Coordinates of C-alpha atoms in Angstrom, one line a residue:
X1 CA 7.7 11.9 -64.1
X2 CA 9.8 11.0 -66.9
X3 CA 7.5 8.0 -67.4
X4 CA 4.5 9.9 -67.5
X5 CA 5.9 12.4 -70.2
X6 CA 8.2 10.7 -72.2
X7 CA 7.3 6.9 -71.9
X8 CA 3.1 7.4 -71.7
X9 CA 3.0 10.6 -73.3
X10 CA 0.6 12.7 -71.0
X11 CA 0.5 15.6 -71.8
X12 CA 1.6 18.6 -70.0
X13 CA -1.9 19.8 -69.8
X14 CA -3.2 16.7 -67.5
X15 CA 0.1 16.8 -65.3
X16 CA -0.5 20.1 -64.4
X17 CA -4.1 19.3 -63.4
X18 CA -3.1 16.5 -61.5
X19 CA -0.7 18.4 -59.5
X20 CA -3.6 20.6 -58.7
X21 CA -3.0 20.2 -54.4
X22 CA 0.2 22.1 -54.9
X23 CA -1.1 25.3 -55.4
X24 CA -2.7 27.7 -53.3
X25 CA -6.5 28.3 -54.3
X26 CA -5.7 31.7 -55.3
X27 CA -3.1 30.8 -57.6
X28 CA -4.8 27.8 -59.2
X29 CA -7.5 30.5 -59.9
X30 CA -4.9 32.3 -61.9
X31 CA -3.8 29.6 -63.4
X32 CA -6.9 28.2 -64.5
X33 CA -8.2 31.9 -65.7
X34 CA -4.9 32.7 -67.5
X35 CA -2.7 29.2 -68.3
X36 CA -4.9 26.5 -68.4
X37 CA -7.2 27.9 -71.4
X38 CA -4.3 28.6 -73.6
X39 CA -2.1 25.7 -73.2
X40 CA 0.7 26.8 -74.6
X41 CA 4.1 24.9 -73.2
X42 CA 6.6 27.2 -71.8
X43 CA 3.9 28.0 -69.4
X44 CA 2.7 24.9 -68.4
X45 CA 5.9 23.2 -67.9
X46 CA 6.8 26.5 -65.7
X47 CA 4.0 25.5 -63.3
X48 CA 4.3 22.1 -63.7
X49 CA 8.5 22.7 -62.2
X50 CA 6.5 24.5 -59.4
X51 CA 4.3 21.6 -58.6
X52 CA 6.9 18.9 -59.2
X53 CA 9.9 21.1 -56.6
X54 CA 6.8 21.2 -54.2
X55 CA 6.1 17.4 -54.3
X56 CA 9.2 16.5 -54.0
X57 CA 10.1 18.7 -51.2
X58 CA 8.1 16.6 -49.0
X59 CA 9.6 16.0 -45.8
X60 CA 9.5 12.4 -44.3
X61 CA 7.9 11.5 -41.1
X62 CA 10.1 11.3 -37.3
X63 CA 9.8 7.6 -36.7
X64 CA 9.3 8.7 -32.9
X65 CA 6.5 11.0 -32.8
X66 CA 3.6 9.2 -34.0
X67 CA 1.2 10.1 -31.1
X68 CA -0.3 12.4 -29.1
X69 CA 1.6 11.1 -26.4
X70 CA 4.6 11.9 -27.6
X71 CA 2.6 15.8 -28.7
X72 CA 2.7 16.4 -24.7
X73 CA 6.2 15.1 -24.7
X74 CA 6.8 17.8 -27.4
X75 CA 5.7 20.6 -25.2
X76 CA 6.5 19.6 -22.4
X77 CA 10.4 19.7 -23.7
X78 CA 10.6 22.2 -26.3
X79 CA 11.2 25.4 -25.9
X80 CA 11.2 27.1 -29.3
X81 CA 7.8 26.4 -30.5
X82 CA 6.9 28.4 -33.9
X83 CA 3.0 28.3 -33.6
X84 CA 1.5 29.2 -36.7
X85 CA -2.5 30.0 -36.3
X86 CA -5.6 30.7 -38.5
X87 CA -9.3 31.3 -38.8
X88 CA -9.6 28.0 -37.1
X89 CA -8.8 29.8 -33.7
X90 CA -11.1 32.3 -34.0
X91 CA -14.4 30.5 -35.1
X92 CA -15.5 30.1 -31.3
X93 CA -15.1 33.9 -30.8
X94 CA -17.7 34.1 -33.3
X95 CA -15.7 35.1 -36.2
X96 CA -16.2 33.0 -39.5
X97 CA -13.5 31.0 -41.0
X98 CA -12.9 31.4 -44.6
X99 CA -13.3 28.0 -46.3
X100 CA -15.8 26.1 -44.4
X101 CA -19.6 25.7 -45.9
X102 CA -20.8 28.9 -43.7
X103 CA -17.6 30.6 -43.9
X104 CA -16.6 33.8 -45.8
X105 CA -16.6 32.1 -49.1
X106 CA -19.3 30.8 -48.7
X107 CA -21.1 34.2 -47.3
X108 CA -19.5 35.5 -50.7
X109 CA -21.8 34.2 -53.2
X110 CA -24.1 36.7 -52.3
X111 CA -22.2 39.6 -53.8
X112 CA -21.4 40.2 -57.5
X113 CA -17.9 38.3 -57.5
X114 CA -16.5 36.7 -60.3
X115 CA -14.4 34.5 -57.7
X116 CA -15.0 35.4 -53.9
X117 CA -11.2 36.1 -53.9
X118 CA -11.9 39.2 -55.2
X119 CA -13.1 40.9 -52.4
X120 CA -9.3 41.0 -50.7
X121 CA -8.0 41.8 -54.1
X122 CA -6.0 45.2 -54.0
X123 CA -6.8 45.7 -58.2
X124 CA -10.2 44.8 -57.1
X125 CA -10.7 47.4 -53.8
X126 CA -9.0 50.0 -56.0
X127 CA -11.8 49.7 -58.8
X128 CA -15.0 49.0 -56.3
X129 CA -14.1 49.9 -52.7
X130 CA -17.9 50.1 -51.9
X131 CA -18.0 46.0 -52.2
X132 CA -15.7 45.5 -49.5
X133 CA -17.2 48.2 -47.6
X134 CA -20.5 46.8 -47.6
X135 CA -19.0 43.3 -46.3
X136 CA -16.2 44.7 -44.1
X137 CA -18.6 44.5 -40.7
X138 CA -18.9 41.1 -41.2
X139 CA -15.1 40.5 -40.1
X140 CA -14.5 43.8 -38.4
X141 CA -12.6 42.6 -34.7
X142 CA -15.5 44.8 -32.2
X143 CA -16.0 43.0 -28.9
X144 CA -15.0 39.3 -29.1
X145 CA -13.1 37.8 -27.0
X146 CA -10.2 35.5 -26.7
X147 CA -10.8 31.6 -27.7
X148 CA -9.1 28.7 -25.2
X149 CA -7.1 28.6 -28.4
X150 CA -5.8 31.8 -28.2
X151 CA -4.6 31.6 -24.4
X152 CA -3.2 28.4 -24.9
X153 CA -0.2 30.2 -26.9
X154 CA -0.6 32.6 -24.4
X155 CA 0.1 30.3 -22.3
X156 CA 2.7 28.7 -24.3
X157 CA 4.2 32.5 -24.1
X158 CA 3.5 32.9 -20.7
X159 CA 5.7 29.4 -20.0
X160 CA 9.1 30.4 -22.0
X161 CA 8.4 27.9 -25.2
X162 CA 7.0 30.2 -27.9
X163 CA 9.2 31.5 -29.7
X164 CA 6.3 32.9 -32.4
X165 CA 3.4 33.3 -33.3
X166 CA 2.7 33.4 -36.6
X167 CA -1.0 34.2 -37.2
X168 CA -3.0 34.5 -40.8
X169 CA -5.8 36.2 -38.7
X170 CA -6.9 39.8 -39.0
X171 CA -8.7 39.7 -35.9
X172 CA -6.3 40.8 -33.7
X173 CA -7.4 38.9 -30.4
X174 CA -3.6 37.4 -29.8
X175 CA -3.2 40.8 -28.4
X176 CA -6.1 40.6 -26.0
X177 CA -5.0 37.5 -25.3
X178 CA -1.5 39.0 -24.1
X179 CA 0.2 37.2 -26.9
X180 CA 3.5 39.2 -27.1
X181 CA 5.6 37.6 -29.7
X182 CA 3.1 37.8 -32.2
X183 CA 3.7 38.6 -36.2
X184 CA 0.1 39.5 -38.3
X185 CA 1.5 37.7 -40.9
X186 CA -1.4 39.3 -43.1
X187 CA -2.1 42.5 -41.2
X188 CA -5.3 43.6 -39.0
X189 CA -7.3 46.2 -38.6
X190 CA -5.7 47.9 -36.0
X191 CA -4.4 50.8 -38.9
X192 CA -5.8 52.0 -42.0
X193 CA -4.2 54.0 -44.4
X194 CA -4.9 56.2 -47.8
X195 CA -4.2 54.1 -51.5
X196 CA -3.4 57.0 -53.0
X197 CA -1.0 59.1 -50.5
X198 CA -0.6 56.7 -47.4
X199 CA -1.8 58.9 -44.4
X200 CA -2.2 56.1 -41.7
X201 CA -5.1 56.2 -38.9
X202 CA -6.1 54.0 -35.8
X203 CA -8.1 51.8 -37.3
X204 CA -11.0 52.7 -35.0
X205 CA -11.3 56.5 -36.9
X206 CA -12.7 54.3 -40.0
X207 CA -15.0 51.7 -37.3
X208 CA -18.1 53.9 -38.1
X209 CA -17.4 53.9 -41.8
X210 CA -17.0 50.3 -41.3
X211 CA -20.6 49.2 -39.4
X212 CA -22.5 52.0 -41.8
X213 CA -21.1 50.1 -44.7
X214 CA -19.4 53.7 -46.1
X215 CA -16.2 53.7 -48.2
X216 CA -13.7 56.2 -45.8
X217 CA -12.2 59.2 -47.2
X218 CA -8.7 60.2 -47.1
X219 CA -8.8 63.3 -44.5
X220 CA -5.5 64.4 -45.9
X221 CA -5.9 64.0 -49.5
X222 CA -7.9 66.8 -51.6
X223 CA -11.3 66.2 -53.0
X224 CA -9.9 66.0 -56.4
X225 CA -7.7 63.2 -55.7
X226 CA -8.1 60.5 -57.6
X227 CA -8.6 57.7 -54.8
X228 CA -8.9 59.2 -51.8
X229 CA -9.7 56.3 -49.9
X230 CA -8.8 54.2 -46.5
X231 CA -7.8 51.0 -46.5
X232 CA -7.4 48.8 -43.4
X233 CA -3.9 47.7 -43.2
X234 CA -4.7 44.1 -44.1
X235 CA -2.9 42.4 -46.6
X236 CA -5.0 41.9 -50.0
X237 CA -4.1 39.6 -52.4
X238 CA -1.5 41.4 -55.0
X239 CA 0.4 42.8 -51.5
X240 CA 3.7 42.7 -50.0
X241 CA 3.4 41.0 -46.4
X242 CA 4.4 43.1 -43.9
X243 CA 8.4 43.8 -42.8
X244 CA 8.1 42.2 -39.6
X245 CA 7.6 38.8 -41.0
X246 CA 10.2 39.1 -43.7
X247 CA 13.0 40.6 -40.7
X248 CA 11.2 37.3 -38.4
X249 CA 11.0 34.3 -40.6
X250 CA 14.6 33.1 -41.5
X251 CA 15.9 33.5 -38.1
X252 CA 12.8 31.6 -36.4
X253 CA 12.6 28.7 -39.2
X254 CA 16.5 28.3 -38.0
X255 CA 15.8 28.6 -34.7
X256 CA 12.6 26.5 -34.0
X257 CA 12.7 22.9 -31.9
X258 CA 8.8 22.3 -32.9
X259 CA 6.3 23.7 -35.4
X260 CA 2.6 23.5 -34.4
X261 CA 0.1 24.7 -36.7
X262 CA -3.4 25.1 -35.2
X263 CA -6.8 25.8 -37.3
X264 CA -5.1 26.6 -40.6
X265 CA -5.7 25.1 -44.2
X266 CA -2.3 26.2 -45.0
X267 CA -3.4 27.3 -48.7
X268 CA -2.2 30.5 -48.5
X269 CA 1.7 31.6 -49.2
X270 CA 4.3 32.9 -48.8
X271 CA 2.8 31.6 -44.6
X272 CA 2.2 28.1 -46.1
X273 CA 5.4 27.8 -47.2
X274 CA 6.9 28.2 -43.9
X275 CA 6.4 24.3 -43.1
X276 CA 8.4 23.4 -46.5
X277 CA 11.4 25.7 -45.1
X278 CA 12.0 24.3 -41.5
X279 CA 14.3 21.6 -41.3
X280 CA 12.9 18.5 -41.7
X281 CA 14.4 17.0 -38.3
X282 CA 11.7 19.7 -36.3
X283 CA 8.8 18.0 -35.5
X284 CA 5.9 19.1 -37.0
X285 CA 2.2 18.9 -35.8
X286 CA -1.0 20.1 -37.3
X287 CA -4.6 20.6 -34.6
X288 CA -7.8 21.1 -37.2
X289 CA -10.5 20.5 -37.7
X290 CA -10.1 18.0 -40.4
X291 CA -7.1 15.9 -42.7
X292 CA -5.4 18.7 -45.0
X293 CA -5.4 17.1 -48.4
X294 CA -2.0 18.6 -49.9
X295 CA -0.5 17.8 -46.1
X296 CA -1.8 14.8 -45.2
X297 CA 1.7 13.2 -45.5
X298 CA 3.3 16.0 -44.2
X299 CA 3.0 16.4 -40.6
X300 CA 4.5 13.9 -38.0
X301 CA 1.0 14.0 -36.1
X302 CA -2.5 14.9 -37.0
X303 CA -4.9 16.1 -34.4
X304 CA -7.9 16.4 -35.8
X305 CA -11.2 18.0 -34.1
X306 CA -12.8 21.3 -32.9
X307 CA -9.0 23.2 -32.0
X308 CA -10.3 24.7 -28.1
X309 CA -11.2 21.1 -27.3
X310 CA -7.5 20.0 -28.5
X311 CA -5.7 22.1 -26.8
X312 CA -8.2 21.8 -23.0
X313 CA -7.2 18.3 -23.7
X314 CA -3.6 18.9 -24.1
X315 CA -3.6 20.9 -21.5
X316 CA -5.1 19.1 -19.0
X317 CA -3.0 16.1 -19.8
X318 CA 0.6 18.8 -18.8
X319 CA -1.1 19.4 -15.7
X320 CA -1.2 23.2 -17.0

């Protein structure tokens, strides 16, 4: 780095861009909206410290697990497994993943968005609730059913190893699944609640508000209020995570023998971050779909492919 700055004399600017992996896409936006067009230094070299402690931090491979051989071996003997899940999970349960070329993104261009983002942005619900409204169907958990993903940590539960679950999905299948030990890292729609003075519902009083595309009114708050409006309890961008994972995390990141992260791109924090705070001698294995990028020398083993078809394979290979 010092050669870069001092000896070649790039400039801040182009450091920052080429530590662009080390944000999450939601913050890049940010940065590129607000940092990026103004240049000025204190602020780049702020981010560029980000970027530069997150390189760095990169843990280095166990020499002995390399394999998917020694992946059984892992689960075979471990029994604290922090499982951290996303959208990846729940694509075969017919519910779109976020970032893939016919995922929610994707499906996002169609509205009037300056970046798709904006749809889970709190600032962004507050000023046009009716855009999220007329989308919110789309994801809305009605009558799917569990993936061989989901009832393999079921199963991992069901055995004695999981010690977590940790999922970024909304969905909230891990509880038809009979996943017990489960933290919504960013919420579900199991309860909705008013913006304005936080009278909470099951989320199925707002379910025909939701499939009629109709922005749900605040039973409790008077007509003159100004926002009397429902919002499912999932977390939007510009919101606090829930308590449970904050009163969860420190203790399990202390406590975990194996992390397993299964059809997740891991660009979202504070969840992404989890894998940076576990000690580096707990092995660490990714099942997706395809390489992470900003990962790719992060995880011990890589098992890349269509995550049900990982885990039968897994499975059958435990005898389970």
């Amino acid at each position: 780095m010092r050669e870069f700055a001092f000896i070649k004399k790039v400039s801040l600017f182009k450091l920052v861009l080429a530590f662009r992996d080390q944000f999450s896409d939601k913050d890049w936006a940010s940065i590129e909206a607000t940092i990026l067009p103004n240049a000025q230094v204190p602020e780049l070299y702020a981010c560029l410290t980000i970027a530069v402690q997150r390189y760095y931090s990169k843990r280095t491979r166990l020499p002995d697990v390399t394999s998917l051989d020694d992946v059984v071996r892992l689960l075979r003997t471990s029994s604290r497994i922090l499982v951290v899940t996303g959208a990846g999970i729940s694509v075969s349960c017919g519910i779109p993943d976020f970032r893939s070329p016919n995922g929610i993104y994707a499906r996002l261009t169609d509205y009037e968005l300056t970046d798709p983002t904006d749809m889970f942005d709190l600032e962004y619900f507050k000023h046009k609730p009716e855009t999220f409204y007329s989308f919110a169907k789309e994801i809305y958990p009605s009558n799917f059913q569990p993936s061989p993903s989901h009832m393999f940590v079921a199963l991992l539960e069901h055995q004695g190893k999981l010690l977590r679950n940790y999922t970024q999905n909304i969905d909230n299948i891990e509880e038809l699944a009979g996943v017990q030990r489960v933290v919504q890292c960013h919420g579900s729609f199991r309860t909705a609640r008013c913006v304005t003075c936080g009278y909470a519902v099951p989320g199925s009083a707002i379910e025909a508000d939701v499939f009629a595309e109709r922005v749900p009114q605040c039973p409790q708050c008077p007509p003159s209020a100004e926002l009397p409006i429902m919002k499912p309890d999932i977390v939007f961008f510009g919101e606090q995570l829930p308590a449970h994972f904050f009163a969860t995390i420190d203790g399990d990141m202390a406590q975990a023998d194996f992390v397993l992260v299964i059809g997740s791109s891991l660009k979202v924090a504070p969840v992404s971050e989890i894998l940076r705070a576990v000690p580096d001698h707990v092995p660490q294995v990714i099942i997706n779909r395809e390489l992470l990028p900003h990962l790719k020398h992060h995880f011990d083993v890589h098992l890349l492919g269509n995550a049900d078809t990982v885990v039968a394979d897994l499975c059958a290979r435990l005898g389970w």
